PDB file of C-alpha atoms and ligand atoms in Angstrom:
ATOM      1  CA  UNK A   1       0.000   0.000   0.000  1.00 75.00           C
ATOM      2  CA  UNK A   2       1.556   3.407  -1.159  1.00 81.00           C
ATOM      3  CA  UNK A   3       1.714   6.662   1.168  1.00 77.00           C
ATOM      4  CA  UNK A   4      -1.097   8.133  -0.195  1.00 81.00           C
ATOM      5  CA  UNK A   5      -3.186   4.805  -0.377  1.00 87.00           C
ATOM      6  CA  UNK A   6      -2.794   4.636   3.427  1.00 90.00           C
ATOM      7  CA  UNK A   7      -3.193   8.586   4.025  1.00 88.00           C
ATOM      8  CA  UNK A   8      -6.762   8.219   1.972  1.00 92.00           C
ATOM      9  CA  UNK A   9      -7.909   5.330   4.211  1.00 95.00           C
ATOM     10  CA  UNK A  10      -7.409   6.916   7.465  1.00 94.00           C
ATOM     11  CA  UNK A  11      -9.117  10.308   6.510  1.00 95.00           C
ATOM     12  CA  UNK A  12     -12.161   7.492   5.100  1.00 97.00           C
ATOM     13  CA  UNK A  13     -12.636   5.691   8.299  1.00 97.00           C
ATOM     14  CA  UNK A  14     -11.818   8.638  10.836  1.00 97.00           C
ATOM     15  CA  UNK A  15     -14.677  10.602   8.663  1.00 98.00           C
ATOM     16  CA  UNK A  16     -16.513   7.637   9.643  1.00 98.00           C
ATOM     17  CA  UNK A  17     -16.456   7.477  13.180  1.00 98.00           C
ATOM     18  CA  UNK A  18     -18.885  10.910  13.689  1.00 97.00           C
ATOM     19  CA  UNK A  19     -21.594   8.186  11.875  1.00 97.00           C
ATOM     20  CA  UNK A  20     -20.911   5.226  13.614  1.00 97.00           C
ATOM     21  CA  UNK A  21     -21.034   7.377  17.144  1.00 97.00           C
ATOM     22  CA  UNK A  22     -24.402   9.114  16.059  1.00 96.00           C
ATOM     23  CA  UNK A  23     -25.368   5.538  14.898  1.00 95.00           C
ATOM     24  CA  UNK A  24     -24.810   4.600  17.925  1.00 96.00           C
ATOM     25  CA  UNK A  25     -25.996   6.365  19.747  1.00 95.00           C
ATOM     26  CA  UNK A  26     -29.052   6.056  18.386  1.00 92.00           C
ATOM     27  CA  UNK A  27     -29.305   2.617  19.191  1.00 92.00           C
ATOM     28  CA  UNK A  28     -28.685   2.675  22.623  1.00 94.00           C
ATOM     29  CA  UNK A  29     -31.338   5.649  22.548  1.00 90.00           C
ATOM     30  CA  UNK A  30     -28.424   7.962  23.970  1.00 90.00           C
ATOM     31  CA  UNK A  31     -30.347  10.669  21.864  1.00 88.00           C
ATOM     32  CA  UNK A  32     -31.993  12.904  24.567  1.00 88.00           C
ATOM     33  CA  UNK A  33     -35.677  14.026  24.569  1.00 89.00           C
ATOM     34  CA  UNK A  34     -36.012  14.964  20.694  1.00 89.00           C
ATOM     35  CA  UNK A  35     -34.063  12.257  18.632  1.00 89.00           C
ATOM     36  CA  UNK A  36     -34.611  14.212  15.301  1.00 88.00           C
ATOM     37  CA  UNK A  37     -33.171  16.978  16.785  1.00 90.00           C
ATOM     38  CA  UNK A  38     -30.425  15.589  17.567  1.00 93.00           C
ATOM     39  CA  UNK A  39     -29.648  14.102  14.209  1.00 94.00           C
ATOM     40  CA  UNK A  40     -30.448  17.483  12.434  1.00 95.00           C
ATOM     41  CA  UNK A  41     -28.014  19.253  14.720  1.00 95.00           C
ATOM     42  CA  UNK A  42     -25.245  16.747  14.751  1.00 96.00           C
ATOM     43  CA  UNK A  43     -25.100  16.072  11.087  1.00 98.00           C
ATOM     44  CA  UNK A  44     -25.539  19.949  10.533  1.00 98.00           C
ATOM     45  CA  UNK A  45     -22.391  20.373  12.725  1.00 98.00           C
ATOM     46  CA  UNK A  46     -20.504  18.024  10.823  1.00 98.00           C
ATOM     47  CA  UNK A  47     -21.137  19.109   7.306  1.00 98.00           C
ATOM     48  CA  UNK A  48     -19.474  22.473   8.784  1.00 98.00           C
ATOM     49  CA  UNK A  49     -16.951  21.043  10.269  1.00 98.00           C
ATOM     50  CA  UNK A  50     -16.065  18.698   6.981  1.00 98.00           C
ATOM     51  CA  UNK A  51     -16.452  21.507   4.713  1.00 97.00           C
ATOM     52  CA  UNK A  52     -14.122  23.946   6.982  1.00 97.00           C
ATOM     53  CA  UNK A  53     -11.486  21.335   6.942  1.00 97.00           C
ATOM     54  CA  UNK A  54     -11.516  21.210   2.930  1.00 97.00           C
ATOM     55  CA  UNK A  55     -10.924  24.729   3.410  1.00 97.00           C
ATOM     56  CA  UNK A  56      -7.904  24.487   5.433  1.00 96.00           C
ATOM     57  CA  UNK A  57      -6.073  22.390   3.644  1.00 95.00           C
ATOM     58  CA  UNK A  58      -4.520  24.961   1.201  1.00 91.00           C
ATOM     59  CA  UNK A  59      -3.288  26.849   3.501  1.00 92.00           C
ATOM     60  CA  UNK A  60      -1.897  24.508   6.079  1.00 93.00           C
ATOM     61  CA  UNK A  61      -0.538  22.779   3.098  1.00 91.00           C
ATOM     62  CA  UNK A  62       1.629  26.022   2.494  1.00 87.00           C
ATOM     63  CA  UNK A  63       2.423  27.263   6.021  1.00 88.00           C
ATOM     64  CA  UNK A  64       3.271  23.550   7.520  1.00 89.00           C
ATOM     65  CA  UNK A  65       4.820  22.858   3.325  1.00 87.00           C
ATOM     66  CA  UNK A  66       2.954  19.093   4.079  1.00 86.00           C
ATOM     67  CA  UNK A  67       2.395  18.879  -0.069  1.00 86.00           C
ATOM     68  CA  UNK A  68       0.317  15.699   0.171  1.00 85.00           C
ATOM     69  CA  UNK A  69      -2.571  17.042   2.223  1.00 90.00           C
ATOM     70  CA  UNK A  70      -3.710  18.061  -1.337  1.00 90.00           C
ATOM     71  CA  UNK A  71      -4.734  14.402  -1.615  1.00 91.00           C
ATOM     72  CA  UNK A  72      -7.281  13.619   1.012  1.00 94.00           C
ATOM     73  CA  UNK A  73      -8.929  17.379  -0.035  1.00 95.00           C
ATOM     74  CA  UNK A  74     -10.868  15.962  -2.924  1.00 95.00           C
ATOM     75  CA  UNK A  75     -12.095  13.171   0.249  1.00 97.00           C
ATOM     76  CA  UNK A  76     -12.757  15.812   2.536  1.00 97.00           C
ATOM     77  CA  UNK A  77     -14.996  17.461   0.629  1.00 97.00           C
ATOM     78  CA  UNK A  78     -16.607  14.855  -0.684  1.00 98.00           C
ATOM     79  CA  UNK A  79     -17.733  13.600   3.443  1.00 98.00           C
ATOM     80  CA  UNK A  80     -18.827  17.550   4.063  1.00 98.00           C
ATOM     81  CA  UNK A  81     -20.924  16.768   1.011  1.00 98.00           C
ATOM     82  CA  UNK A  82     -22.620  13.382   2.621  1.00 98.00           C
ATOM     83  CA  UNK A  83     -22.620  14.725   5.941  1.00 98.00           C
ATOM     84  CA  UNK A  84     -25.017  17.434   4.298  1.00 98.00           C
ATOM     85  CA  UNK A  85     -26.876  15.628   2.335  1.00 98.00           C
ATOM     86  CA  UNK A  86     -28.057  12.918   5.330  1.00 98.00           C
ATOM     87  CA  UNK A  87     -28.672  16.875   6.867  1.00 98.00           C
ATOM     88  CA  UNK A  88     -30.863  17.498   4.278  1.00 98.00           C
ATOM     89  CA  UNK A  89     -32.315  14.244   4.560  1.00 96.00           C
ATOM     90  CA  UNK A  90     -33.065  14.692   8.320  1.00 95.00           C
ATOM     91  CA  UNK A  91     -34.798  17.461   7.879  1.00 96.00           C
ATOM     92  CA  UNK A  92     -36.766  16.594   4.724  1.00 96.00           C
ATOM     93  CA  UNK A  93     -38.079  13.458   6.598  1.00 93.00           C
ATOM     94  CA  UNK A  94     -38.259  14.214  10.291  1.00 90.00           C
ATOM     95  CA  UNK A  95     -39.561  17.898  10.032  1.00 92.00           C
ATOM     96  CA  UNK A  96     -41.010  18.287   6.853  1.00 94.00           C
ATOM     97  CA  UNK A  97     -42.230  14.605   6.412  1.00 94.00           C
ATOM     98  CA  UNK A  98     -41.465  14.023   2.935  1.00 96.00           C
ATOM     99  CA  UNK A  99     -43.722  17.103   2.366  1.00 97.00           C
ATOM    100  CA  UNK A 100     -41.857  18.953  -0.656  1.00 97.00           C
ATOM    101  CA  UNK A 101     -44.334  21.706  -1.181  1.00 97.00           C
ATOM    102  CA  UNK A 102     -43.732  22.362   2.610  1.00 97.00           C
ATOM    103  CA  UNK A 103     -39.532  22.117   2.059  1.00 97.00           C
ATOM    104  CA  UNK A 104     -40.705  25.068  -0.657  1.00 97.00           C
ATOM    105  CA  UNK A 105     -42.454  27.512   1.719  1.00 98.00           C
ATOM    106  CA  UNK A 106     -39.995  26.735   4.238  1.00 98.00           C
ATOM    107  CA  UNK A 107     -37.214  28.056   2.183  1.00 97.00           C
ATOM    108  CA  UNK A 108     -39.267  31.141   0.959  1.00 98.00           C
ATOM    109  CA  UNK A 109     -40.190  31.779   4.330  1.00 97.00           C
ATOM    110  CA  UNK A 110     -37.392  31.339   6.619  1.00 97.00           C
ATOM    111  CA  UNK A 111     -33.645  32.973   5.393  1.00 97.00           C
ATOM    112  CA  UNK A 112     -31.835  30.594   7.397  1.00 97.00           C
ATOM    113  CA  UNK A 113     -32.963  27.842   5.243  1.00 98.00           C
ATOM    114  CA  UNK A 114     -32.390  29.721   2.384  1.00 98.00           C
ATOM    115  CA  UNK A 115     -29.205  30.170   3.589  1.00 98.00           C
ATOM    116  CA  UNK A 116     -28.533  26.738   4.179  1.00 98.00           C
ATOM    117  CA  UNK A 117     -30.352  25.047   0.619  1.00 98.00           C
ATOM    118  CA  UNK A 118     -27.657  27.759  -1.235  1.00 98.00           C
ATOM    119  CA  UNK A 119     -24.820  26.291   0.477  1.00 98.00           C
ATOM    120  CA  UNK A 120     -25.967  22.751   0.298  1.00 98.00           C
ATOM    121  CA  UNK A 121     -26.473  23.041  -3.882  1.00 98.00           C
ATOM    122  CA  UNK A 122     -22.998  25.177  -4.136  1.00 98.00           C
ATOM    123  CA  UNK A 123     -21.925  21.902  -2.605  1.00 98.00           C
ATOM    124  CA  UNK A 124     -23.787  19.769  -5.116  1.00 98.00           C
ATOM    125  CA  UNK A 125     -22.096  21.521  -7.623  1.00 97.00           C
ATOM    126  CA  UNK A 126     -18.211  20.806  -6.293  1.00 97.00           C
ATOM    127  CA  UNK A 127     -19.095  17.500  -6.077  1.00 97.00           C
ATOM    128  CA  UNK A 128     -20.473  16.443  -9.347  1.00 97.00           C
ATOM    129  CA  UNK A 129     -17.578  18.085 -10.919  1.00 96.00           C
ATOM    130  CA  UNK A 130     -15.167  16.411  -8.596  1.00 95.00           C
ATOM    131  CA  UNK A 131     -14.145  13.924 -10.682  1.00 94.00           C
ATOM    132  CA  UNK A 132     -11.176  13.130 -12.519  1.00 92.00           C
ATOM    133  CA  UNK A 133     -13.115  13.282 -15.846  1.00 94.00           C
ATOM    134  CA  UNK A 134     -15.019  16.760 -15.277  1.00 95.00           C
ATOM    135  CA  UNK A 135     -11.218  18.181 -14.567  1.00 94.00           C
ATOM    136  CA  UNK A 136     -10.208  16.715 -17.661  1.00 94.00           C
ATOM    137  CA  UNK A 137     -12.862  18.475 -19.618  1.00 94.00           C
ATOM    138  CA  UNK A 138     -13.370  21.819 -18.039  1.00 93.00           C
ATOM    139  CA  UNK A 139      -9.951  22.054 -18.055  1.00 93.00           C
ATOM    140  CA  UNK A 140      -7.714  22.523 -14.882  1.00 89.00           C
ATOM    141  CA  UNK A 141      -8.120  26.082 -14.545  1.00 93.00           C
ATOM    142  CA  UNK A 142     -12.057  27.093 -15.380  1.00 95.00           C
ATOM    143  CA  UNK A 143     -11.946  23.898 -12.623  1.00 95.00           C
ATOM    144  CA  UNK A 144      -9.840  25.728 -10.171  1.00 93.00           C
ATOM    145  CA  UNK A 145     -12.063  28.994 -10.295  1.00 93.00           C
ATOM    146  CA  UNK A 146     -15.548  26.652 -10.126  1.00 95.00           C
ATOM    147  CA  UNK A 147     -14.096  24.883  -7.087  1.00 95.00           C
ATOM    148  CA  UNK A 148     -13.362  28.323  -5.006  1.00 94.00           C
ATOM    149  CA  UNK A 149     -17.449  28.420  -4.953  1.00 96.00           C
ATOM    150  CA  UNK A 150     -16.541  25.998  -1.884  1.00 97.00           C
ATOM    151  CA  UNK A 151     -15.631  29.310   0.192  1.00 96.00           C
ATOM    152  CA  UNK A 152     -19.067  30.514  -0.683  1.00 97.00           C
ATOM    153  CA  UNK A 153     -20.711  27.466  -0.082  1.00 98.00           C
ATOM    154  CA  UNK A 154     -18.336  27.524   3.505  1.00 98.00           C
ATOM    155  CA  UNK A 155     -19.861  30.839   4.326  1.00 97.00           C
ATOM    156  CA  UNK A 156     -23.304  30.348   3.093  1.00 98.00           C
ATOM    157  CA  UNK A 157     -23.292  27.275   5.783  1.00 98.00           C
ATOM    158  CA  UNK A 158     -21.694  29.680   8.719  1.00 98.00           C
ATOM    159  CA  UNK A 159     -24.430  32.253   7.687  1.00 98.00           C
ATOM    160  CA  UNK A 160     -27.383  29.404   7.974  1.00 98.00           C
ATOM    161  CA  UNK A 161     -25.676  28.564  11.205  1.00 98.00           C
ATOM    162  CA  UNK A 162     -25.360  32.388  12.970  1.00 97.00           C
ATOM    163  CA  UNK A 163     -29.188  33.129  11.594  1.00 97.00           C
ATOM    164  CA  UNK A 164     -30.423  30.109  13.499  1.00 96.00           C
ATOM    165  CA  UNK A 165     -28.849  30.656  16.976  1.00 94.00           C
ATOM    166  CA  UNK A 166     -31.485  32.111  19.440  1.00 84.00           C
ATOM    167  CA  UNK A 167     -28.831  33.995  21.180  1.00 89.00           C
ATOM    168  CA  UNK A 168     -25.404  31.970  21.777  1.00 91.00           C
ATOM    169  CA  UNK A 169     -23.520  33.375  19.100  1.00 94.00           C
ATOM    170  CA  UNK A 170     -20.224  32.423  20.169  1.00 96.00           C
ATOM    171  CA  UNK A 171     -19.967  28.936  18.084  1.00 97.00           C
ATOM    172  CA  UNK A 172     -21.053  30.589  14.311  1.00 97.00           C
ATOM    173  CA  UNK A 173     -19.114  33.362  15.303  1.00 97.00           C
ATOM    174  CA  UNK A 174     -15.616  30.905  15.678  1.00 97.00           C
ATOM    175  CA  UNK A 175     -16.601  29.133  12.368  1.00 98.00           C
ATOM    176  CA  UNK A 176     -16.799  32.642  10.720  1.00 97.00           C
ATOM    177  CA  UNK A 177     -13.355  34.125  12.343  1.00 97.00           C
ATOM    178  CA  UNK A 178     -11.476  30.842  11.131  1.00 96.00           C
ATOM    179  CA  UNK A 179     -13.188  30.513   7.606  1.00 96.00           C
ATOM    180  CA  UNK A 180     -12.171  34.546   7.009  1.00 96.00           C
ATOM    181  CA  UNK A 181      -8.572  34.002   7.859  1.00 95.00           C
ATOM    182  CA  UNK A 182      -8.400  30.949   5.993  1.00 95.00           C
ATOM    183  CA  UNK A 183     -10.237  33.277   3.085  1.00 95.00           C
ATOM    184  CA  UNK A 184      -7.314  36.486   4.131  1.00 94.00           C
ATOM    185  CA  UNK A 185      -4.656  33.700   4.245  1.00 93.00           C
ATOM    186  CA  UNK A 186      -5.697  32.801   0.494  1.00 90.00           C
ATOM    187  CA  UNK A 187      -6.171  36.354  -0.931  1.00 91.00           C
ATOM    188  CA  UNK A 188      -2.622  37.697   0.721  1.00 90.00           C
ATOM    189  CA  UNK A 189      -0.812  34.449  -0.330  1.00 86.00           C
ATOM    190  CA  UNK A 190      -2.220  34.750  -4.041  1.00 83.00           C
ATOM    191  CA  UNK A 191      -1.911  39.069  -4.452  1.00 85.00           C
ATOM    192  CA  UNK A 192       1.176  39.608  -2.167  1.00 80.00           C
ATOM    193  CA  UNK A 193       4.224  40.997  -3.748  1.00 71.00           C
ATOM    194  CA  UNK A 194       6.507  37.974  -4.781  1.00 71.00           C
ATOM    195  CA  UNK A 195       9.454  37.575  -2.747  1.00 66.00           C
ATOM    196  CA  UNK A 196      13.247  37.486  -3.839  1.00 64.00           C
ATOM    197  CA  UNK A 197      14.514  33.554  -5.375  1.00 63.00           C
ATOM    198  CA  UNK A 198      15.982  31.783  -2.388  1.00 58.00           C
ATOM    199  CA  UNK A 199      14.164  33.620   0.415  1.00 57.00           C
ATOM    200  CA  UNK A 200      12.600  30.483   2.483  1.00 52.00           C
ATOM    201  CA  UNK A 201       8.500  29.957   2.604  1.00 55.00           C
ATOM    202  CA  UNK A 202       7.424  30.385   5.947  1.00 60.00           C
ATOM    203  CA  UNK A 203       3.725  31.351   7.591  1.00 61.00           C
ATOM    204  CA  UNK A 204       3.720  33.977   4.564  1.00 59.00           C
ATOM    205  CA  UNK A 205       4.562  32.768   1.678  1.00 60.00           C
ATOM    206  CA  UNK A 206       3.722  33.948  -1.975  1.00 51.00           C
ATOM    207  CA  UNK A 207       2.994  32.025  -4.877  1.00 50.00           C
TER     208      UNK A 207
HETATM  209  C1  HEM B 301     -29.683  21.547   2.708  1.00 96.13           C
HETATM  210  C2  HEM B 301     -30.297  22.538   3.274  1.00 96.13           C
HETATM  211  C3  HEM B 301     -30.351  22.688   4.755  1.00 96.13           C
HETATM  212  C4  HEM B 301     -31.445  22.662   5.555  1.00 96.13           C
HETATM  213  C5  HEM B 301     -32.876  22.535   5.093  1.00 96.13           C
HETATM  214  C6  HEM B 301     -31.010  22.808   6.910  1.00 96.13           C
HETATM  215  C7  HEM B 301     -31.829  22.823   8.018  1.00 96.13           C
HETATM  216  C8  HEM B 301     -31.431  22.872   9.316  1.00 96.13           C
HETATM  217  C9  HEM B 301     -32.292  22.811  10.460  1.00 96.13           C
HETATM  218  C10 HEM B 301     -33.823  22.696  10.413  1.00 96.13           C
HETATM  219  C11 HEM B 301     -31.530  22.895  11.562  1.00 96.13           C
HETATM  220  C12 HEM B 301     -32.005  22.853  13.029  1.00 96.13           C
HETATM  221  C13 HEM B 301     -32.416  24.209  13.427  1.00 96.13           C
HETATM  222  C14 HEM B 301     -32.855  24.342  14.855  1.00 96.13           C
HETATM  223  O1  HEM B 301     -32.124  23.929  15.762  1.00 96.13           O
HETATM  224  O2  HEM B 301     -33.918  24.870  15.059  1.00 96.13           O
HETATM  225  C15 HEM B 301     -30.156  23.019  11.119  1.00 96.13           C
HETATM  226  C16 HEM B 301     -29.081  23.150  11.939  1.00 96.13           C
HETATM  227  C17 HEM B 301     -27.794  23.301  11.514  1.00 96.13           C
HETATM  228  N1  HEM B 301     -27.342  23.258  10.216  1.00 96.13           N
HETATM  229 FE1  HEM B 301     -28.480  23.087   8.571  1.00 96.13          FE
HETATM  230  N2  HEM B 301     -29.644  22.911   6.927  1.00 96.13           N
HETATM  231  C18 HEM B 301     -29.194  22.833   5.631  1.00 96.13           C
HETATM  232  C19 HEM B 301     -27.893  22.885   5.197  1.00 96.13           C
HETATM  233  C20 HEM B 301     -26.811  23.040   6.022  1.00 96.13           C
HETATM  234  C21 HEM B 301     -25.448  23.110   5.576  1.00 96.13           C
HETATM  235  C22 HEM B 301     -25.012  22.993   4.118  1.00 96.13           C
HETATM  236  C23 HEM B 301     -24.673  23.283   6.681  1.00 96.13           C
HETATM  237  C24 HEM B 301     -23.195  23.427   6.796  1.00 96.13           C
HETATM  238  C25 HEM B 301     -22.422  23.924   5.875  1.00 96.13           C
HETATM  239  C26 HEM B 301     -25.545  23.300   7.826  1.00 96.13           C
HETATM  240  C27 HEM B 301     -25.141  23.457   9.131  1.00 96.13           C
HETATM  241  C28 HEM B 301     -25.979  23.449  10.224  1.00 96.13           C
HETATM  242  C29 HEM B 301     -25.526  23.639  11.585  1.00 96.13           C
HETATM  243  C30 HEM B 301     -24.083  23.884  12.022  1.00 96.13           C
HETATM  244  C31 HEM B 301     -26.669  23.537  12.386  1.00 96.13           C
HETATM  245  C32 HEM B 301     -26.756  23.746  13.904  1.00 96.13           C
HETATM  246  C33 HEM B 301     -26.180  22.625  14.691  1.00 96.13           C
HETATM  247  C34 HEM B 301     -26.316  22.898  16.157  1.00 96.13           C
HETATM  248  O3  HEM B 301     -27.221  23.632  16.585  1.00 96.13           O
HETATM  249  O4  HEM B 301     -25.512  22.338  16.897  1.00 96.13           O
HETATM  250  N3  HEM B 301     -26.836  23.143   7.390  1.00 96.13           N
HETATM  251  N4  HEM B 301     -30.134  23.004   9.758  1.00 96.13           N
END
């Protein structure tokens, strides 16, 4: 088994383990009072989390210079996408039962599920063109602008978050802090100045 064989299958069955625990959990009936709840929230939670990660690994790739975290990205993204879509699937079952007219007035009626359908089908979008094929025929850069919609789809998913807080706004708030420095981090990195040959890439390097 190669490097990156062995990289890929931890990232698989560490993304995993959130599942199995909620699974779980569910089982054993470890899911407090509301059960559907529960599910909405954690899987919600974990399609941020997944999709913040993706994020990070540019960056971290460049300031730690760990070149292969590129490779378990494409994996990343792909679990934020799952994670979100057995979201969506919580919430299209449990609260709206199956009810699709309902799912519509819900979104034209509450922002924070607007919010949070925008983010979700930015994320349908990265994913279907995830592939090695799509690359191939979009070409790699038309690819590489389509697949910085992930930031928006990142803070489309904070915003959906912040909006449905009652009044603890602490946790949104972190997600938003750490997505816009990973965002600056990008954007400086990218448009800074470039820096004289043989000067050593450190926390600020420039491409
Ligand atoms: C597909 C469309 C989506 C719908 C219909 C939806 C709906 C919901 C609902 C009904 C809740 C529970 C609200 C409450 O507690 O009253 C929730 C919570 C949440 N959702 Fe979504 N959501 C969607 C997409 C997303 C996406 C794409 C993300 C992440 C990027 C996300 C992240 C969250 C988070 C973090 C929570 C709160 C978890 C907590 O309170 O601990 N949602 N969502």
């Amino acid at each position: 088994m190669t490097d990156t064989s062995f990289a890929k299958l931890v990232v698989f069955v560490n993304a995993l383990v959130p599942l199995a625990l909620l699974l779980w959990d569910v089982y054993r009936k470890q899911v407090g009072p509301n059960p559907l709840d529960f599910a909405t929230k954690t899987t919600g939670m974990l399609t941020l989390i997944f999709l913040s990660l993706t994020v990070a690994v540019t960056p971290l790739r460049k300031i730690f210079g760990v070149n292969s975290l590129v490779k378990v990205r494409k994996m990343l993204g792909l679990f934020a996408f799952f994670y979100g879509a057995l979201h969506l699937l919580t919430y299209i079952w449990f609260d709206r039962s199956w009810n699709l007219i309902s799912v519509g007035q819900d979104v034209a009626s509450r922002r924070f599920i607007l919010a949070g359908m925008t983010s979700f089908f930015l994320m349908v979008r990265l994913a279907i063109t995830s592939t090695n094929k799509m690359i191939k025929r979009l070409g790699g850069k038309r690819w590489a602008q389509l697949h910085r919609l992930v930031y928006l789809a990142a803070i489309a998913g904070v915003v959906h978050f912040w909006m449905l807080v009652k009044s603890d706004t602490r946790l949104p708030l972190t997600f938003g802090f750490i997505l816009l420095f990973l965002l600056c981090y990008r954007l400086y990195v990218k448009y800074a100045p470039a820096q004289p040959p043989g000067t050593r890439a450190g926390l600020f390097p420039r491409e």
